[in-house]
Amino acid sequence: MRDRIVSRGALFDQLDRAGRITEMSAPAGSGKTTLLRSWVETSDLAVRAAAQVSGEARDPQRFWPTVVAALRGTAIGSALVRPLTTAPDLDGWAVVEQLLSDLGPLAERLWLIVDDLHELAGTQTLHQLQLLMMRAPAELRFVLATRHDMRLGLHRLRLDGELTEIRASQLRFTREESCALFDAAGVILSEKAVDLLYRRTEGWAAGLRLAALSLAGHPDPERFAAEFSGSERTVADYLLAEVLDRQPEHVRQLLLRTSVLERVNGELADLLTAGSESEQILLDLENAGAFVLAADPQRSWFRYHRLFADLLQHELRRTDSPRLPALHSTAADWYAANGYVIEAVRHAQAAQCWDQAVRLLSDHWVDLYLDGRIGTAQELLAGFPASVATADAELSVLMAVRDLDHGSLLKAERRLALAVDQSTAVPADRRTHFEAMCTVLRLRIARRRGNLPTVAEQAQRLLTVVETADAQRLGIGDGLQALALISLGSTEISALRIGGANRHLEQGIELARRIGRPYLELAGLVHEAQLVVASSYTAGADLSLRAIELAKRHGWNDKPVTAVAHTVHAAALVAQGHTLEAEFWINQARRTLRAQENPVAAFKLHYVHARIQLARGEHAAALATLDEVEQLSRALGTPHVLRPMARAHMLHALIRLDETERVEQILADLDADERDGTPARTAEAALRFAQGNPQAARDLLPSAADDPRAGTRPLWRVTAFLLDAMACDALGRPHDASDALERAFDAAALDNLLLPFLLHPAPALLKRHAGAHTAHTAHTVLIGEVLSRLRADEDAAQTSTAPGVTVPAHLREPLSGSEMRVLRYLPTNLSGPEIAAELSLSVNTVRTHMRHVYQKLGAHSRFEAVELARSYGLVAPRPPRNDR
């Protein structure tokens, strides 16, 4: 493998533009020598202007003759530098003076590259080199490569901008450079394997090269990449020889014994080694580039390079394995005493101190749950053997939580029952904590089953628990109170107790903010958004977006609660006719939610997706989705509040598919309350209208439109008024039709509600209303927007030349399917790399598609492209501002 063919352009440029002196300081194997050799070769300096020497020749009698010979070996230096005769009594100081004299007339740049400068530490040779650097002519440039910083007195040059410093972080290979290195070695790897090796090596040049050498000709490169570590023979040999074996024994023991830790500080290192001054040793190792890295800005915590840590752990097991349990136990005690609970549990498990590990995790499980760190809790639970899990009541509860999070409801309930049977063994001072955990678990099981009365019951019980002195002493009272209030609010939404839901959610959110529980705040905001969107899609969209932004700030985009926020936002957008944007958010939700793990949230997701399909006229697809909604509904312990609306939309899809007999049968099977409700009445009215009986449709609609229960569901009021207008128009009563249509737009304008007009299109009626009553309608803009949207849908259907290819009449060249997929993301706030991640494309591919979209639309910016696309009907229109 020829290293020079791996281009490192950014570093080459930095060397080309460097000041008088360049200091390149990085650990062994960072690629300093290879980089310098490649730079010299690619810059055509090798013969003319670059002299390279090594610091391994430490004494002046060996070092300076090599310097003079190297300078004379260049085209520029050969004309100026006099030859030097080697002698045992050669005076290095005199050689420096001779060089200064010889190079005084230097008019062109000449580079002196000194590799392994650290070898000169503590020698007269280094002082002589310093003198040469300080007094050399400006055209003589120095490049110094060293494993650790050298005290060269160059601070003045740094202030004058004549010192260029290149550190280990800059020498690390990028992922792209790593791919180039493997390509140069003839190694073919999958993207996943490259990612694994890149993460393991952390871009360390020697690690990547050793991996490439080992992979060349390997029968199973994918498996090798997955198992590659610091104990791999070639890596271990390198690190042993170049790093570990060079350390004094007390430093070696510190490195080995602290390798059991993910990170270490001085106090903890002293404890594990029964020594002192460990912090200074760690600082010195970091300064020396010995694969010890500061883990915080204050340089009080340190970690080891991943491959180096692998080697140290392997060596510790090989040379001192009996000491391992004691090291882990000591670490667990220190972490627990200093408030590092996660680390304490892990080390207690490693030491097989099971009682300590259970108590620690149990004491802090509520905190983990309320902070949304369920994944961390599950990881810790996986560290307990089955024998321990079945013998401890508190651990049984936690294992039941893990079962629930994995979607195993029955298993969670059985394990909870086992924990309750074992509860007599729980110490008296831990009973309150145990009861709190059981109550939270029962609440979550009830919510997962959609059993709202039980959710409310357990929330009230939780409020009683948190009022106890023990709960306050344990520090869990406020957090559990906020959880209980938010849970009560969520059940009251479904029971349509709006006042109570508002009150409890506001109290819970405010308490969560006050005690610094953003994950609880997020849950409260999501439930509040579900409450608000029922009466105002605009307000619901704003609130759900606030929740999404809160989740993004904390890295919770993949949490189920965030998926619910995505669903609410999609519901608001599709109600306002923005189907493309709604589809984006519903796809975001779909990535996280699993029906078996959260059937209530999955019910909402599928229902919103069906509405998007209906708005696009995809009636068969919508019907299939609504069948899934119905199946999910049957699995819930309490009928979902949205079930009558989902059924009404199912009837709408069947009507559009001309399956009227099935509609009649479903209507006949509904109970009296549901059939008399607004959604079912509007669906039956649509059926009668489709059957050519507009008067029968009208007979059903007045009570539907005026139903006070529809006040919180404006969608159905607008639909009822619109169907009434269509029926009046069919009956030849234009005045009544205009009156009903104006009422529909009055109700729709409050929230820019377009969905009913897309589900029940009546463009001719709308045009007549706008044309004949322009002076008498306050909704010309909204009517125009509906007509524009209907026209855009019609144009898209007429001008589609092939699957995935769209050609509006305004475009001279069609947009490909890939370009359309990218275009649909442009109205969002996602960056190019984020769009690439969504579509599983490279960033360059997305940028190419964007450039083509701009060209075909005649746009010069993303904003302009979106506006033109909206005008052509390729994406949904911009929602009007709501200035109410």
CSV table of C-alpha atoms in Angstrom, one decimal, residues 145-399:
chain,number,residue,atom,x,y,z
A,145,ALA,CA,7.5,16.7,13.9
A,146,THR,CA,7.3,15.4,17.5
A,147,ARG,CA,5.3,13.0,19.7
A,148,HIS,CA,4.8,15.7,22.3
A,149,ASP,CA,5.2,19.4,22.8
A,150,MET,CA,8.8,20.6,23.2
A,151,ARG,CA,9.8,23.7,25.1
A,152,LEU,CA,11.4,25.6,22.3
A,153,GLY,CA,10.8,29.2,23.4
A,154,LEU,CA,8.7,29.9,20.3
A,155,HIS,CA,6.1,32.1,22.1
A,156,ARG,CA,7.3,35.3,20.4
A,157,LEU,CA,7.0,33.7,17.0
A,158,ARG,CA,3.4,32.6,17.9
A,159,LEU,CA,2.6,36.2,18.8
A,160,ASP,CA,4.1,37.4,15.5
A,161,GLY,CA,2.1,34.9,13.5
A,162,GLU,CA,5.2,33.0,12.3
A,163,LEU,CA,4.5,29.8,14.2
A,164,THR,CA,2.1,27.2,12.7
A,165,GLU,CA,0.9,24.4,15.0
A,166,ILE,CA,-0.6,21.2,13.8
A,167,ARG,CA,-2.1,19.0,16.5
A,168,ALA,CA,-3.3,15.4,16.7
A,169,SER,CA,-6.9,16.4,16.1
A,170,GLN,CA,-5.9,17.8,12.7
A,171,LEU,CA,-3.9,14.8,11.8
A,172,ARG,CA,-6.8,12.4,12.4
A,173,PHE,CA,-8.1,10.9,9.2
A,174,THR,CA,-11.6,12.0,8.1
A,175,ARG,CA,-14.1,9.3,7.2
A,176,GLU,CA,-13.6,10.1,3.5
A,177,GLU,CA,-9.8,9.9,3.9
A,178,SER,CA,-10.2,6.5,5.7
A,179,CYS,CA,-12.2,5.2,2.7
A,180,ALA,CA,-9.4,6.4,0.4
A,181,LEU,CA,-6.9,4.6,2.5
A,182,PHE,CA,-8.8,1.3,2.3
A,183,ASP,CA,-9.3,1.8,-1.4
A,184,ALA,CA,-5.6,2.3,-1.8
A,185,ALA,CA,-5.0,-1.0,0.0
A,186,GLY,CA,-7.4,-2.8,-2.3
A,187,VAL,CA,-9.8,-3.5,0.6
A,188,ILE,CA,-13.5,-3.5,-0.2
A,189,LEU,CA,-15.7,-2.8,2.8
A,190,SER,CA,-19.4,-2.0,3.3
A,191,GLU,CA,-20.3,1.5,4.6
A,192,LYS,CA,-21.2,-0.1,8.0
A,193,ALA,CA,-17.7,-1.8,8.3
A,194,VAL,CA,-15.9,1.5,7.4
A,195,ASP,CA,-18.0,3.3,10.0
A,196,LEU,CA,-17.0,0.6,12.6
A,197,LEU,CA,-13.3,0.9,11.9
A,198,TYR,CA,-13.4,4.7,11.8
A,199,ARG,CA,-15.1,4.9,15.2
A,200,ARG,CA,-12.7,2.3,16.7
A,201,THR,CA,-9.6,4.0,15.4
A,202,GLU,CA,-10.9,7.5,16.0
A,203,GLY,CA,-9.1,8.4,12.8
A,204,TRP,CA,-5.7,7.3,14.2
A,205,ALA,CA,-3.5,6.9,11.1
A,206,ALA,CA,-1.5,3.9,12.3
A,207,GLY,CA,-4.7,2.1,13.5
A,208,LEU,CA,-6.3,2.5,10.1
A,209,ARG,CA,-3.1,1.4,8.2
A,210,LEU,CA,-2.7,-1.6,10.5
A,211,ALA,CA,-6.4,-2.5,9.9
A,212,ALA,CA,-5.9,-2.1,6.1
A,213,LEU,CA,-2.8,-4.3,6.1
A,214,SER,CA,-4.6,-7.0,8.1
A,215,LEU,CA,-7.7,-6.8,5.9
A,216,ALA,CA,-5.8,-7.2,2.7
A,217,GLY,CA,-6.6,-10.8,1.6
A,218,HIS,CA,-8.7,-11.5,4.7
A,219,PRO,CA,-11.4,-14.1,4.1
A,220,ASP,CA,-14.1,-12.2,6.0
A,221,PRO,CA,-13.4,-8.5,6.1
A,222,GLU,CA,-16.8,-7.6,7.5
A,223,ARG,CA,-16.3,-9.8,10.6
A,224,PHE,CA,-12.7,-8.5,11.0
A,225,ALA,CA,-14.1,-4.9,11.0
A,226,ALA,CA,-16.7,-5.8,13.6
A,227,GLU,CA,-14.1,-7.5,15.9
A,228,PHE,CA,-11.2,-5.0,15.4
A,229,SER,CA,-9.8,-3.8,18.7
A,230,GLY,CA,-6.6,-2.8,20.5
A,231,SER,CA,-6.0,-6.5,21.3
A,232,GLU,CA,-5.7,-7.3,17.6
A,233,ARG,CA,-2.1,-8.6,17.2
A,234,THR,CA,-0.6,-5.9,14.9
A,235,VAL,CA,-2.2,-3.1,16.9
A,236,ALA,CA,-1.3,-4.6,20.3
A,237,ASP,CA,2.3,-5.1,19.2
A,238,TYR,CA,2.5,-1.5,18.0
A,239,LEU,CA,1.0,0.1,21.1
A,240,LEU,CA,3.0,-2.1,23.5
A,241,ALA,CA,6.3,-1.2,21.8
A,242,GLU,CA,5.6,2.4,21.1
A,243,VAL,CA,3.6,3.5,24.1
A,244,LEU,CA,3.0,1.1,27.1
A,245,ASP,CA,6.5,-0.4,27.3
A,246,ARG,CA,8.1,3.1,27.3
A,247,GLN,CA,6.4,4.1,30.6
A,248,PRO,CA,7.9,3.8,34.1
A,249,GLU,CA,6.4,0.9,36.1
A,250,HIS,CA,4.2,3.2,38.3
A,251,VAL,CA,2.7,4.9,35.3
A,252,ARG,CA,2.2,1.5,33.6
A,253,GLN,CA,0.3,0.2,36.7
A,254,LEU,CA,-1.9,3.4,36.7
A,255,LEU,CA,-2.8,2.9,33.1
A,256,LEU,CA,-3.6,-0.8,33.5
A,257,ARG,CA,-5.7,-0.5,36.7
A,258,THR,CA,-7.7,2.5,35.5
A,259,SER,CA,-8.4,0.9,32.2
A,260,VAL,CA,-11.5,-0.6,33.8
A,261,LEU,CA,-13.0,2.9,33.8
A,262,GLU,CA,-14.6,4.7,30.8
A,263,ARG,CA,-13.1,7.9,32.2
A,264,VAL,CA,-10.8,8.6,35.1
A,265,ASN,CA,-9.8,11.6,37.3
A,266,GLY,CA,-6.9,12.0,39.7
A,267,GLU,CA,-8.7,11.1,42.9
A,268,LEU,CA,-10.2,7.9,41.5
A,269,ALA,CA,-6.9,6.9,40.0
A,270,ASP,CA,-5.2,7.4,43.4
A,271,LEU,CA,-7.8,5.2,44.9
A,272,LEU,CA,-7.4,2.4,42.4
A,273,THR,CA,-3.6,2.5,42.5
A,274,ALA,CA,-3.1,3.3,46.2
A,275,GLY,CA,-0.9,6.0,45.0
A,276,SER,CA,-0.7,9.8,44.8
A,277,GLU,CA,-0.2,12.6,42.2
A,278,SER,CA,-2.2,10.6,39.6
A,279,GLU,CA,-3.7,13.7,38.2
A,280,GLN,CA,-0.3,15.1,37.3
A,281,ILE,CA,0.7,11.8,35.7
A,282,LEU,CA,-2.5,11.9,33.6
A,283,LEU,CA,-1.8,15.5,32.6
A,284,ASP,CA,1.8,14.6,31.7
A,285,LEU,CA,0.6,11.6,29.6
A,286,GLU,CA,-1.9,13.8,27.8
A,287,ASN,CA,0.8,16.4,27.1
A,288,ALA,CA,3.1,13.6,25.9
A,289,GLY,CA,0.4,12.4,23.5
A,290,ALA,CA,0.4,8.9,25.1
A,291,PHE,CA,-3.2,8.2,23.9
A,292,VAL,CA,-4.6,9.9,27.0
A,293,LEU,CA,-7.2,12.5,26.1
A,294,ALA,CA,-8.8,15.2,28.3
A,295,ALA,CA,-12.6,14.5,28.6
A,296,ASP,CA,-13.6,18.0,29.8
A,297,PRO,CA,-12.4,21.5,29.2
A,298,GLN,CA,-11.0,21.8,32.7
A,299,ARG,CA,-8.7,18.7,32.1
A,300,SER,CA,-9.9,17.1,35.3
A,301,TRP,CA,-11.3,14.0,33.6
A,302,PHE,CA,-9.5,11.8,31.1
A,303,ARG,CA,-10.2,8.9,28.8
A,304,TYR,CA,-8.0,6.6,26.8
A,305,HIS,CA,-8.1,6.2,23.0
A,306,ARG,CA,-10.4,3.3,22.3
A,307,LEU,CA,-7.7,1.0,20.8
A,308,PHE,CA,-5.3,1.9,23.7
A,309,ALA,CA,-8.1,1.1,26.2
A,310,ASP,CA,-8.7,-2.2,24.5
A,311,LEU,CA,-5.0,-3.1,24.8
A,312,LEU,CA,-4.8,-2.0,28.5
A,313,GLN,CA,-7.8,-4.1,29.4
A,314,HIS,CA,-6.4,-7.1,27.6
A,315,GLU,CA,-3.1,-6.7,29.4
A,316,LEU,CA,-4.8,-6.3,32.8
A,317,ARG,CA,-6.8,-9.5,32.3
A,318,ARG,CA,-3.6,-11.3,31.1
A,319,THR,CA,-1.4,-10.2,33.9
A,320,ASP,CA,-3.6,-9.4,36.9
A,321,SER,CA,-7.1,-10.8,36.4
A,322,PRO,CA,-7.7,-11.6,40.2
A,323,ARG,CA,-7.6,-7.9,40.9
A,324,LEU,CA,-10.5,-7.1,38.6
A,325,PRO,CA,-13.4,-7.5,41.0
A,326,ALA,CA,-11.8,-5.4,43.7
A,327,LEU,CA,-11.0,-2.6,41.2
A,328,HIS,CA,-14.6,-2.6,40.0
A,329,SER,CA,-16.0,-2.7,43.6
A,330,THR,CA,-13.8,0.3,44.6
A,331,ALA,CA,-14.9,2.2,41.5
A,332,ALA,CA,-18.5,1.5,42.3
A,333,ASP,CA,-18.2,2.8,45.8
A,334,TRP,CA,-16.5,6.0,44.6
A,335,TYR,CA,-19.0,6.6,41.8
A,336,ALA,CA,-21.9,6.1,44.2
A,337,ALA,CA,-20.5,8.4,46.8
A,338,ASN,CA,-19.9,11.1,44.3
A,339,GLY,CA,-23.3,10.9,42.5
A,340,TYR,CA,-22.3,9.1,39.3
A,341,VAL,CA,-25.1,6.5,39.5
A,342,ILE,CA,-24.9,5.0,36.0
A,343,GLU,CA,-21.2,4.3,36.4
A,344,ALA,CA,-21.7,3.0,39.9
A,345,VAL,CA,-24.3,0.4,38.8
A,346,ARG,CA,-22.1,-0.8,35.9
A,347,HIS,CA,-19.1,-1.3,38.2
A,348,ALA,CA,-21.1,-3.0,40.9
A,349,GLN,CA,-22.4,-5.4,38.2
A,350,ALA,CA,-18.9,-6.0,37.0
A,351,ALA,CA,-17.8,-6.8,40.6
A,352,GLN,CA,-20.9,-9.0,40.9
A,353,CYS,CA,-22.1,-6.9,43.9
A,354,TRP,CA,-25.7,-7.6,42.9
A,355,ASP,CA,-27.4,-6.2,46.0
A,356,GLN,CA,-25.6,-2.9,45.7
A,357,ALA,CA,-26.3,-2.7,41.9
A,358,VAL,CA,-30.1,-3.4,42.5
A,359,ARG,CA,-30.4,-0.8,45.2
A,360,LEU,CA,-28.6,1.9,43.2
A,361,LEU,CA,-30.6,1.3,40.1
A,362,SER,CA,-33.9,1.1,42.0
A,363,ASP,CA,-33.2,4.3,43.9
A,364,HIS,CA,-32.6,6.2,40.7
A,365,TRP,CA,-34.9,4.5,38.3
A,366,VAL,CA,-37.6,7.1,38.7
A,367,ASP,CA,-35.1,9.8,37.8
A,368,LEU,CA,-34.1,7.9,34.7
A,369,TYR,CA,-37.7,7.4,33.7
A,370,LEU,CA,-38.7,11.0,34.3
A,371,ASP,CA,-35.7,12.2,32.3
A,372,GLY,CA,-36.5,10.0,29.4
A,373,ARG,CA,-33.4,7.8,29.8
A,374,ILE,CA,-35.3,4.6,29.3
A,375,GLY,CA,-32.6,3.2,27.0
A,376,THR,CA,-29.9,3.7,29.7
A,377,ALA,CA,-32.1,1.9,32.3
A,378,GLN,CA,-32.7,-1.0,29.9
A,379,GLU,CA,-29.0,-1.3,29.2
A,380,LEU,CA,-28.3,-1.6,32.9
A,381,LEU,CA,-31.1,-4.1,33.5
A,382,ALA,CA,-29.5,-6.3,30.8
A,383,GLY,CA,-26.4,-6.6,33.1
A,384,PHE,CA,-28.3,-8.6,35.7
A,385,PRO,CA,-28.4,-12.5,35.5
A,386,ALA,CA,-31.8,-14.2,35.4
A,387,SER,CA,-31.2,-15.7,38.9
A,388,VAL,CA,-30.9,-12.2,40.5
A,389,ALA,CA,-33.8,-10.8,38.5
A,390,THR,CA,-36.3,-13.4,39.8
A,391,ALA,CA,-35.2,-13.3,43.4
A,392,ASP,CA,-35.6,-9.5,44.2
A,393,ALA,CA,-38.9,-7.7,44.3
A,394,GLU,CA,-37.5,-4.3,43.3
A,395,LEU,CA,-35.6,-5.7,40.4
A,396,SER,CA,-38.6,-7.7,39.3
A,397,VAL,CA,-40.5,-4.4,39.0
A,398,LEU,CA,-37.7,-2.9,36.9
A,399,MET,CA,-37.6,-6.0,34.7
